[in-house]
C-alpha positions in Angstrom: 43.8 50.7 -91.7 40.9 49.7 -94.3 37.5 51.5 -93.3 34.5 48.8 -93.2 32.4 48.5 -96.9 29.5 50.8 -97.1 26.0 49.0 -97.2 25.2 49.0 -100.8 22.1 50.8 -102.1 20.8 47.5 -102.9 21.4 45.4 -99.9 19.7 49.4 -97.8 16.8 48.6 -100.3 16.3 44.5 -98.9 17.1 43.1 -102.2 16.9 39.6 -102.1 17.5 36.4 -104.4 14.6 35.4 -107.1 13.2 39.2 -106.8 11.7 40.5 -109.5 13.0 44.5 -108.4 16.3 42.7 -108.1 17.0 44.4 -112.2 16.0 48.3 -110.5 18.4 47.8 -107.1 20.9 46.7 -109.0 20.8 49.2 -111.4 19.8 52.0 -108.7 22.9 51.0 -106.8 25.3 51.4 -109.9 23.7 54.9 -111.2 23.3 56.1 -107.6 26.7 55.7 -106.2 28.5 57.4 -109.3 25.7 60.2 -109.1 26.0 60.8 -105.7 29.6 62.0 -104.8 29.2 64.0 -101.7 25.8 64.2 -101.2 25.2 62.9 -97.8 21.8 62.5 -98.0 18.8 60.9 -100.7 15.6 61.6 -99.3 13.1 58.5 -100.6 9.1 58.8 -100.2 5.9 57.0 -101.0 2.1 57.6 -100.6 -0.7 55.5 -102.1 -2.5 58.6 -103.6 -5.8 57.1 -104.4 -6.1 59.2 -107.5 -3.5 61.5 -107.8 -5.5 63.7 -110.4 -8.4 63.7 -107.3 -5.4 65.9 -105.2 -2.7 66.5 -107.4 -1.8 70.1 -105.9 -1.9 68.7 -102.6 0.7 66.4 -103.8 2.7 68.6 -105.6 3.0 70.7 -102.3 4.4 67.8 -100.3 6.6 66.5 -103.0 8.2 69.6 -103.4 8.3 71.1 -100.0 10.5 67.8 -98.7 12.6 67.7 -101.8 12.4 64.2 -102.1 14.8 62.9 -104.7 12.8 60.0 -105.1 8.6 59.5 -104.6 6.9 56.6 -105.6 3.1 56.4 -105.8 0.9 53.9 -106.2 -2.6 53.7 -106.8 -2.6 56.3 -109.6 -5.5 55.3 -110.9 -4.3 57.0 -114.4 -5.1 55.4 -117.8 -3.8 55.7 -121.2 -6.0 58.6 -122.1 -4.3 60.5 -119.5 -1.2 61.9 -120.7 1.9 62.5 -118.4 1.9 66.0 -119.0 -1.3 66.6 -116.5 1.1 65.3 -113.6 4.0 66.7 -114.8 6.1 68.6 -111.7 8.9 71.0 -112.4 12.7 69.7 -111.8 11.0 66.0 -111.7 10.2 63.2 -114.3 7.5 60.9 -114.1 7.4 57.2 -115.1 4.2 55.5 -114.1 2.9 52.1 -115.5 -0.9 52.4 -115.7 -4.1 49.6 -115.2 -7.5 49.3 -116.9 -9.2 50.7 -113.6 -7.7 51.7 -111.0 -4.7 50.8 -109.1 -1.0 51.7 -111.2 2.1 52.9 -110.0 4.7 55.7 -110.7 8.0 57.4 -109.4 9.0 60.9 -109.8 12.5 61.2 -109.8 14.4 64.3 -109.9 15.8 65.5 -113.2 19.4 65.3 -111.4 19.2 61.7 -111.5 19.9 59.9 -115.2 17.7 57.3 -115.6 18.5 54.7 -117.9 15.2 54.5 -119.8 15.8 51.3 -121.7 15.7 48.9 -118.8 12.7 50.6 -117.9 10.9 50.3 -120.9 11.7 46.5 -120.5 10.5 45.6 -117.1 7.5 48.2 -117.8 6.5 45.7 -120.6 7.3 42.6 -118.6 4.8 43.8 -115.7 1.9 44.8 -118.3 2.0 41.4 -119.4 1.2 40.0 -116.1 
């Protein structure tokens, strides 16, 4: 007897026709499932830090004490003068897309995960445009 399909990271994720994440579930679903074997569980987070140079060890604390494979932030508030390395956190890497003032985004994924940092690089430049 044929077990039932798995939800796909994708569909888990709400991806939907026309949408411009559609390129990073898509991918996401592809890396994840060869990644994960028998891992039963990825642990996902987010939190609109508000400046995360304002609390970063705060942050680091809660990142690390959930072991989150995944945390996205938003509202960095981190400029081009800023380099990566003064939010760096061991066994993670940061990507993060910056604004003039305020507001940008970022996701620290753990080093586990390969990233493919190509189609990154693309879409990073597509949303900078906008």
């Amino acid at each position: 007897m044929n077990e039932p399909a798995s939800p796909t990271v994708a569909a888990a994720l709400g991806a939907t026709a026309g949408d411009e994440f559609a390129w990073l579930r898509e991918t996401t679903t592809i890396q994840v499932s060869s990644m994960l074997g028998n891992l039963k569980t990825v642990i996902f987070g987010h939190l609109n830090v508000r400046s995360i140079l304002s609390s970063f060890s705060d942050f680091v604390d809660i990142l690390t004490e959930q072991e989150y494979d995944f945390f996205a932030v938003t509202e960095t508030w981190l400029t081009s003068s800023i380099p990566t390395g003064v939010v760096k956190v061991p066994e993670y890497n940061f990507y993060r897309c910056d604004r003039g003032r305020r507001g940008g985004i970022g996701i620290y994924i753990k080093s586990m995960y390969q990233i493919n940092k190509n189609a990154y690089d693309s879409q990073m430049e597509k949303w900078g445009e906008s």
